[in-house]
Each structure stands twice: as C-alpha cells, then as structure tokens.
Amino acid sequence: MEGAESVVAPYRDRGIAGKLVERIREEAKGLDGEIRIMHVCGTHEDTITRSGIRSLLPENVRVVSGPGCPVCITPVEDIVTMELIMRKAREEGEEMTVTTFGDMYRIPTPMGSFADMKGEGYDVRIVYSIFDTYRIAKENPDRTVVHFSPGFETTTAPTAGMLNVVASEGLENFKIYSVHRLTPQGVEVLIKQKSRIDALIDAGHVSTIIGVKGWEFLSERYGIPQAVAGFEPNDVLLAIILLIRMYKRGEAGVVNEYKRAVRYEGNVRAQELINRYFRVTDAKWRALGVFPKTGLEVREEFKDFEIRNSYHVEAPKNLPDLEKGCLCGAVLRGLAMPTDCPHFGKTCTPRHPVGPCMVAYEGTCQIFYKYGVLF
C-alpha cells in the first residue's frame, strides 16, 4: 500500500492543487464566454463534490454531471421483468437465487424493488462481483442462479469473462439478465439531441477497458475536446486545464491524463470477450429514452445464459420512470443540479429515496447529499 500511496500522493497534494486552480483561472480569462465540461462517471462526481472543486472554478468554467451512473439509468421495465421472472419461477416450483449489487437492490420501481422481493421471501442476494454469483451457482447445482447485471464497459468486461468461464465448464444453472450499456455511444446520443457539451472528461474506469481509442470517434465527428482522467482531485483539475486549452485553440482530440492506468488500445482481451458474448442493440436508458446502439444483449449462440430466454414474461405497459417532480432525468443530462429538485433533501434522502439518483452510490443526488453539497 505504501507504494500505491506514493504514486497517487502528488494527485492529492493541496499545494499542487492550489497551483492548478490558479492555472485554471488564468486559462479561463482567455475564454470567449462559458465552457461547459461534462463528465460521465459517478466516481468523478464523488471526487469533484467531495473536494469542493466546483467552488474553486471561475464562473465561466462549468462542470456538469452526465449519465455516468449505470444503476440510475437501468430501466424500470427490466427490474420489473426480473421480479416477474422470480414470481413465475416460484409458481412453477423452481428454486431461484437472484444476485445484484447493493445499490441496484434498493432502486425503486412502481412495482417495488429487489429489497421488497427479499422481504416477500424471495432469495435475493447482494454481491460484490459476478464471481460471487458464479460461486453460489457452483455450490448450489439444483438452483437457477441469476445475476441481474447492470453496468457500463467496466462491469461488462467481468461479465463477459465469467460467461467464458461457465461456457467452458458447462455450468448450466448460471444465468444473467443483461442491462449493460455503452458509455461513449450514450454520450453521442446526448450530443445528437443538442445537449450542450463543449468538452468531456472521459471516465477512467471505462477507459481501462476501451482505451483512449474508444472515445476518439466523438472528437472526429463532433469536434469535441476530451480528456481521460483519473480519480484524484488533481487528476480532475489537470484534465480541466487541458480541456480549456484545447477548447480555446479549437482543437478536437483525446488526451490521456490517466496514463498510469489507461493505454491507448485499452484492454484488448476484455474487448474480445465482450464482442464474443454480446451484440449491440438499441436500449432504453431510464428517464432518458431509447438510445440507438447503446445496449448489449447476449448473442444468439449463447442465449441459454440469458434468463429472459427461459422465462417469457412481460412488464406492464407505460410504467413511469420517475415519481412526479423527480428531476433525475435532467440531472443525468447535465441540465440540472440535485439542489434544483423540489424533492432533494426533503422528501428524497438516501434512507427514503424518491428517484434512482439518490439510491445509487454513483448517483449525483446521493453524492451531493453525502457531502453536504460542496460546490
């Protein structure tokens, strides 16, 4: 741990942070109007809010949070469909265990959450990784074990890796429910919808999988400067400096601030496994609509791994994405801050959440609430 601490120490140093903030202010003087920088990562939002970075920036440098929370954008219909599968399995006398992550467990829907299903006596378990699901399946060969699997490329990679393992072993009782999404492609939809994005801070975790090259098409097609950034305060501040400079010069491209973890080509083996087991499809993002070519579903030749191919159930039509007045959709588009929402901190808290952005660990609303809205 001492070695790791020495690597990140400069990126946490307050003296260096002060100098970076001064540089940002100097660079911002040359801006013609405001620059609007979007990030698409809950961990980046945690760093920005926890460190009070927004409060240090000049008025013409604005950092907004985009759809960087995969749990937040998981459709209501998919959660409800998984719940209906659990009910049908019980009706048919099948033993079923469903696993998912801690924040997904509490995401509200009009028909209840996975936590509510647990309260009804269904076997729903919180896991830290899909490997835990694999272990449960190995230990319980007479049960169907399903991992409800949300996430961007960072989570998709281990899912694909685990499918590769169970395929080689012939583990027939292991299943998934894929609600995986593609991050850069999701950002592209926002750009096409005329969301104002002057520059992008690219997600570091996602970039370890897709590499710098996975973001380049956004700069090539839309002339947007991008910076792949790490997760320490000075990573973010340095990324902001680089983006302001590129924006002022009219430069479009991707710079890699996070060279200590991200390679240009990314994790090629992970990419190969994702492409082997998944195909790209149109997909709904909760509170945002259907985004073309942003979803990943299990390929036909591996269809037995997808639980929806074993149970054909259908969620009710026209389920509302959000409670009335919830601004989670606007927050995910970078059009609103959590404090703009009438529910925030009043009727909506982490203990009693109204919307998914308050439940998820990477949700901007929970992050704002946790740190007392430091900006």
Coordinates of C-alpha atoms in Angstrom, one line a residue:
M1 CA 0.0 0.0 0.0
E2 CA 2.9 2.4 0.7
G3 CA 4.0 2.1 -3.0
A4 CA 0.4 2.9 -4.2
E5 CA 0.2 5.8 -1.8
S6 CA 3.4 7.3 -3.2
V7 CA 2.1 7.0 -6.7
V8 CA -1.1 9.0 -6.0
A9 CA 0.3 11.4 -3.4
P10 CA 1.0 14.2 -6.0
Y11 CA -2.5 13.9 -7.2
R12 CA -3.8 14.6 -3.7
D13 CA -1.3 17.3 -2.8
R14 CA -3.0 20.5 -1.7
G15 CA -0.1 22.7 -2.7
I16 CA -0.2 21.3 -6.2
A17 CA -4.0 21.7 -6.2
G18 CA -3.7 25.4 -5.4
K19 CA -1.3 25.9 -8.3
L20 CA -3.6 24.0 -10.7
V21 CA -6.6 26.1 -9.6
E22 CA -4.6 29.3 -10.3
R23 CA -3.7 28.0 -13.7
I24 CA -7.4 27.2 -14.5
R25 CA -8.3 30.8 -13.6
E26 CA -5.5 32.1 -15.8
E27 CA -6.6 29.9 -18.7
A28 CA -10.2 30.8 -18.2
K29 CA -9.5 34.5 -18.8
G30 CA -8.9 33.8 -22.5
L31 CA -12.3 32.1 -22.9
D32 CA -15.0 33.7 -25.1
G33 CA -17.9 33.0 -22.9
E34 CA -18.5 29.9 -20.8
I35 CA -17.1 26.4 -21.3
R36 CA -19.4 23.6 -20.2
I37 CA -17.5 20.4 -19.4
M38 CA -19.4 17.2 -18.9
H39 CA -18.1 14.1 -17.1
V40 CA -19.8 10.7 -17.3
C41 CA -18.6 8.9 -14.2
G42 CA -20.0 8.7 -10.7
T43 CA -16.5 8.3 -9.2
H44 CA -15.5 11.6 -10.9
E45 CA -18.6 13.2 -9.4
D46 CA -17.7 11.9 -6.0
T47 CA -14.2 13.4 -6.3
I48 CA -15.5 16.8 -7.6
T49 CA -18.1 17.2 -4.9
R50 CA -16.1 15.8 -2.0
S51 CA -13.2 18.0 -2.9
G52 CA -15.3 21.1 -3.5
I53 CA -13.8 21.5 -6.9
R54 CA -16.8 23.4 -8.4
S55 CA -16.4 26.1 -5.7
L56 CA -12.8 26.7 -6.8
L57 CA -13.6 27.2 -10.5
P58 CA -14.2 30.6 -12.2
E59 CA -17.8 31.4 -13.2
N60 CA -17.1 30.8 -16.8
V61 CA -15.9 27.2 -16.2
R62 CA -18.8 24.9 -15.5
V63 CA -18.6 21.2 -14.8
V64 CA -21.8 19.1 -15.1
S65 CA -22.6 15.5 -14.4
G66 CA -23.8 13.4 -17.3
P67 CA -25.3 9.8 -17.3
G68 CA -22.4 8.2 -15.5
C69 CA -24.4 6.1 -13.1
P70 CA -25.3 2.7 -14.7
V71 CA -27.7 1.8 -11.9
C72 CA -29.5 5.1 -12.3
I73 CA -30.2 4.5 -16.0
T74 CA -31.3 0.9 -15.6
P75 CA -34.9 0.8 -17.0
V76 CA -37.8 0.3 -14.6
E77 CA -39.1 -2.3 -17.1
D78 CA -36.1 -4.5 -16.7
I79 CA -36.2 -4.5 -12.9
V80 CA -39.9 -5.4 -13.0
T81 CA -39.3 -8.1 -15.6
M82 CA -36.7 -9.7 -13.4
E83 CA -39.2 -9.6 -10.5
L84 CA -41.9 -11.2 -12.6
I85 CA -39.5 -14.0 -13.6
M86 CA -38.8 -14.6 -9.9
R87 CA -42.6 -14.9 -9.3
K88 CA -43.1 -17.2 -12.3
A89 CA -40.2 -19.4 -11.2
R90 CA -41.8 -19.8 -7.7
E91 CA -45.2 -20.6 -9.3
E92 CA -43.6 -23.4 -11.3
G93 CA -41.8 -24.7 -8.3
E94 CA -38.3 -23.8 -9.4
E95 CA -35.6 -22.8 -6.9
M96 CA -34.1 -19.5 -8.0
T97 CA -31.5 -17.2 -6.5
V98 CA -31.0 -13.7 -7.9
T99 CA -27.9 -11.6 -7.2
T100 CA -27.2 -8.0 -7.8
F101 CA -25.2 -5.1 -6.5
G102 CA -26.1 -3.2 -3.3
D103 CA -27.4 0.0 -4.8
M104 CA -29.4 -1.9 -7.5
Y105 CA -31.0 -3.9 -4.7
R106 CA -32.8 -0.7 -3.5
I107 CA -33.7 1.0 -6.8
P108 CA -37.4 1.9 -6.6
T109 CA -40.0 1.0 -9.3
P110 CA -43.8 1.3 -9.3
M111 CA -43.9 -2.4 -8.5
G112 CA -41.3 -2.4 -5.8
S113 CA -37.6 -3.1 -5.5
F114 CA -35.4 -6.2 -5.2
A115 CA -35.3 -5.4 -1.5
D116 CA -39.1 -5.6 -1.4
M117 CA -38.9 -9.0 -3.1
K118 CA -36.4 -10.1 -0.4
G119 CA -39.0 -9.0 2.1
E120 CA -41.5 -11.3 0.5
G121 CA -39.2 -14.3 1.0
Y122 CA -37.5 -14.5 -2.4
D123 CA -33.8 -15.4 -2.4
V124 CA -32.2 -12.1 -3.5
R125 CA -28.6 -11.6 -2.5
I126 CA -26.2 -8.6 -2.7
V127 CA -22.8 -9.5 -4.2
Y128 CA -19.6 -7.5 -4.7
S129 CA -18.9 -9.0 -8.1
I130 CA -20.3 -11.5 -10.6
F131 CA -17.6 -14.0 -9.3
D132 CA -19.8 -14.3 -6.1
T133 CA -22.7 -15.3 -8.3
Y134 CA -20.5 -18.0 -10.0
R135 CA -19.5 -19.3 -6.6
I136 CA -23.1 -19.5 -5.5
A137 CA -24.1 -21.4 -8.7
K138 CA -21.2 -23.9 -8.2
E139 CA -22.3 -24.5 -4.6
N140 CA -26.0 -24.9 -5.5
P141 CA -26.3 -27.0 -8.6
D142 CA -30.0 -27.6 -8.1
R143 CA -30.8 -23.9 -8.1
T144 CA -31.0 -21.5 -11.0
V145 CA -28.7 -18.6 -10.1
V146 CA -29.2 -15.3 -11.9
H147 CA -27.1 -12.2 -11.8
F148 CA -29.0 -9.1 -12.6
S149 CA -26.2 -7.4 -14.4
P150 CA -26.2 -3.6 -14.9
G151 CA -23.1 -1.5 -15.8
F152 CA -21.0 0.2 -18.4
E153 CA -17.9 -1.4 -20.1
T154 CA -16.1 -1.7 -16.7
T155 CA -18.7 -4.1 -15.5
T156 CA -19.4 -5.7 -18.8
A157 CA -15.8 -7.0 -19.1
P158 CA -16.0 -9.2 -16.0
T159 CA -19.5 -10.4 -17.0
A160 CA -18.1 -11.5 -20.4
G161 CA -15.1 -13.1 -18.7
M162 CA -17.4 -15.1 -16.3
L163 CA -19.6 -16.2 -19.3
N164 CA -16.4 -17.5 -20.8
V165 CA -15.6 -19.5 -17.7
V166 CA -19.1 -21.0 -17.3
A167 CA -19.3 -21.8 -21.0
S168 CA -16.0 -23.8 -20.8
E169 CA -17.2 -25.6 -17.6
G170 CA -20.7 -26.3 -18.9
L171 CA -22.3 -24.7 -15.8
E172 CA -25.9 -24.8 -16.8
N173 CA -27.6 -23.2 -13.7
F174 CA -25.7 -19.9 -14.1
K175 CA -27.6 -17.2 -15.9
I176 CA -27.6 -13.4 -16.3
Y177 CA -30.0 -10.6 -17.0
S178 CA -28.0 -8.2 -19.1
V179 CA -28.7 -4.5 -18.8
H180 CA -25.2 -3.4 -19.9
R181 CA -24.8 -0.1 -21.7
L182 CA -22.1 1.5 -23.9
T183 CA -20.8 4.8 -22.5
P184 CA -19.3 6.8 -25.5
Q185 CA -22.3 5.8 -27.6
G186 CA -24.6 7.1 -24.9
V187 CA -22.8 10.4 -24.9
E188 CA -23.1 10.5 -28.7
V189 CA -26.9 10.3 -28.4
L190 CA -26.9 13.3 -26.0
I191 CA -24.8 15.3 -28.5
K192 CA -27.2 14.5 -31.3
Q193 CA -30.1 15.6 -29.0
K194 CA -28.4 19.0 -28.9
S195 CA -27.2 18.7 -25.3
R196 CA -24.5 21.4 -24.9
I197 CA -21.2 19.6 -24.4
D198 CA -18.2 21.8 -25.0
A199 CA -15.7 19.3 -23.7
L200 CA -15.7 15.9 -22.0
I201 CA -13.9 14.3 -19.0
D202 CA -13.8 10.7 -20.0
A203 CA -14.4 8.0 -17.4
G204 CA -11.2 6.5 -16.2
H205 CA -12.6 3.1 -15.3
V206 CA -14.4 2.7 -18.7
S207 CA -11.2 3.8 -20.4
T208 CA -9.1 1.0 -18.9
I209 CA -11.4 -1.3 -21.0
I210 CA -12.0 0.6 -24.2
G211 CA -8.8 2.7 -24.2
V212 CA -8.3 6.2 -25.5
K213 CA -9.2 5.0 -28.9
G214 CA -12.7 4.1 -27.7
W215 CA -13.5 7.8 -27.4
E216 CA -11.9 9.2 -30.5
F217 CA -14.9 9.0 -32.7
L218 CA -16.7 11.7 -30.6
S219 CA -13.9 14.2 -31.3
E220 CA -13.7 13.2 -35.0
R221 CA -17.5 13.5 -35.6
Y222 CA -18.4 16.4 -33.4
G223 CA -15.2 18.4 -32.8
I224 CA -15.2 17.9 -29.0
P225 CA -12.0 18.0 -26.9
Q226 CA -11.8 15.1 -24.4
A227 CA -9.5 14.2 -21.5
V228 CA -9.3 10.7 -20.0
A229 CA -8.9 11.5 -16.3
G230 CA -8.0 9.6 -13.1
F231 CA -10.0 9.9 -9.8
E232 CA -7.9 12.1 -7.5
P233 CA -8.6 15.8 -7.2
N234 CA -5.5 16.9 -9.1
D235 CA -6.4 14.4 -11.9
V236 CA -9.6 16.3 -12.4
L237 CA -8.1 19.8 -12.1
L238 CA -5.4 18.9 -14.6
A239 CA -8.0 17.5 -17.0
I240 CA -9.9 20.8 -16.8
I241 CA -6.8 22.8 -17.7
L242 CA -6.1 20.5 -20.7
L243 CA -9.7 20.8 -21.9
I244 CA -9.8 24.6 -21.6
R245 CA -6.6 24.9 -23.6
M246 CA -7.9 22.6 -26.3
Y247 CA -11.2 24.4 -26.4
K248 CA -9.6 27.8 -26.8
R249 CA -7.4 26.6 -29.6
G250 CA -10.3 24.9 -31.4
E251 CA -8.6 21.5 -31.1
A252 CA -10.5 18.2 -31.1
G253 CA -9.0 15.0 -29.8
V254 CA -8.5 12.9 -26.8
V255 CA -5.6 13.5 -24.3
N256 CA -4.8 10.8 -21.7
E257 CA -4.2 12.4 -18.3
Y258 CA -4.6 8.9 -16.7
K259 CA -1.6 7.3 -18.3
R260 CA -0.7 5.4 -15.1
A261 CA -3.8 3.2 -15.7
V262 CA -5.1 3.7 -19.3
R263 CA -3.5 2.6 -22.5
Y264 CA -4.3 3.8 -26.0
E265 CA -5.7 0.4 -27.1
G266 CA -7.3 -0.4 -23.7
N267 CA -7.7 -4.0 -22.6
V268 CA -7.8 -5.9 -25.8
R269 CA -8.6 -9.3 -24.3
A270 CA -11.6 -7.8 -22.4
Q271 CA -12.8 -6.2 -25.7
E272 CA -12.6 -9.6 -27.4
L273 CA -14.6 -11.3 -24.8
I274 CA -17.3 -8.6 -24.8
N275 CA -17.6 -8.9 -28.6
R276 CA -17.7 -12.6 -28.4
Y277 CA -20.6 -12.9 -25.9
F278 CA -22.6 -9.7 -26.6
R279 CA -24.1 -7.9 -29.6
V280 CA -25.0 -4.2 -29.8
T281 CA -28.7 -3.3 -29.7
D282 CA -30.9 -0.3 -29.1
A283 CA -31.6 0.2 -25.4
K284 CA -33.7 2.3 -23.1
W285 CA -31.9 4.5 -20.5
R286 CA -34.2 5.2 -17.6
A287 CA -35.6 8.8 -17.7
L288 CA -33.7 9.4 -20.9
G289 CA -35.5 7.3 -23.6
V290 CA -34.3 4.8 -26.1
F291 CA -30.7 5.3 -27.2
P292 CA -29.8 3.6 -30.5
K293 CA -27.0 1.1 -30.5
T294 CA -26.1 1.6 -26.8
G295 CA -27.2 -1.7 -25.3
L296 CA -25.6 -5.1 -25.1
E297 CA -27.5 -8.3 -25.3
V298 CA -26.3 -11.9 -25.2
R299 CA -25.6 -13.3 -28.6
E300 CA -27.9 -15.9 -30.1
E301 CA -25.3 -18.7 -29.8
F302 CA -25.1 -18.1 -26.1
K303 CA -28.8 -17.5 -25.5
D304 CA -29.1 -20.1 -22.8
F305 CA -27.1 -17.8 -20.5
E306 CA -29.8 -15.1 -20.7
I307 CA -32.6 -15.8 -18.2
R308 CA -35.2 -13.9 -20.4
N309 CA -34.9 -16.7 -22.9
S310 CA -36.1 -19.2 -20.3
Y311 CA -39.0 -17.2 -18.9
H312 CA -41.2 -15.2 -21.3
V313 CA -42.8 -12.6 -19.2
E314 CA -43.7 -9.0 -20.0
A315 CA -43.7 -5.9 -17.7
P316 CA -46.9 -3.8 -17.7
K317 CA -47.0 -1.1 -20.3
N318 CA -46.3 2.6 -19.6
L319 CA -44.6 2.2 -16.2
P320 CA -43.5 5.6 -15.1
D321 CA -39.7 6.1 -15.0
L322 CA -39.8 8.6 -12.1
E323 CA -42.1 9.9 -9.4
K324 CA -43.8 13.2 -10.1
G325 CA -41.4 16.1 -9.8
C326 CA -38.2 14.0 -9.7
L327 CA -35.5 15.7 -11.8
C328 CA -33.2 12.6 -12.1
G329 CA -33.6 12.7 -15.8
A330 CA -32.5 16.3 -16.0
V331 CA -29.6 15.6 -13.7
L332 CA -28.4 12.7 -15.9
R333 CA -28.5 15.0 -18.9
G334 CA -26.4 17.7 -17.1
L335 CA -29.3 20.1 -17.3
A336 CA -30.0 20.4 -13.6
M337 CA -28.2 20.0 -10.3
P338 CA -29.7 17.9 -7.5
T339 CA -30.4 21.0 -5.5
D340 CA -32.8 22.2 -8.3
C341 CA -35.1 19.2 -7.5
P342 CA -38.0 20.0 -5.1
H343 CA -37.6 16.5 -3.5
F344 CA -33.9 16.8 -2.8
G345 CA -33.1 16.6 0.9
K346 CA -36.7 16.8 1.8
T347 CA -38.9 14.0 0.6
C348 CA -35.9 12.4 -1.1
T349 CA -33.0 11.1 1.0
P350 CA -30.8 8.1 0.9
R351 CA -32.9 6.5 3.6
H352 CA -36.2 7.3 1.8
P353 CA -35.2 7.8 -1.9
V354 CA -37.7 9.0 -4.4
G355 CA -35.5 8.6 -7.5
P356 CA -32.6 6.3 -8.6
C357 CA -30.1 9.1 -8.5
M358 CA -30.5 9.2 -4.7
V359 CA -30.2 5.4 -4.3
A360 CA -27.1 4.6 -6.4
Y361 CA -23.6 5.1 -4.9
E362 CA -22.6 6.8 -8.2
G363 CA -25.8 8.8 -8.3
T364 CA -25.2 12.6 -8.3
C365 CA -28.1 13.2 -5.8
Q366 CA -26.7 10.8 -3.3
I367 CA -23.2 12.2 -3.7
F368 CA -24.5 15.8 -3.2
Y369 CA -26.4 14.7 -0.1
K370 CA -23.5 12.7 1.4
Y371 CA -21.0 15.6 1.2
G372 CA -23.4 18.4 2.1
V373 CA -23.4 19.9 -1.4
L374 CA -19.9 21.2 -1.7
F375 CA -19.7 23.3 -4.8

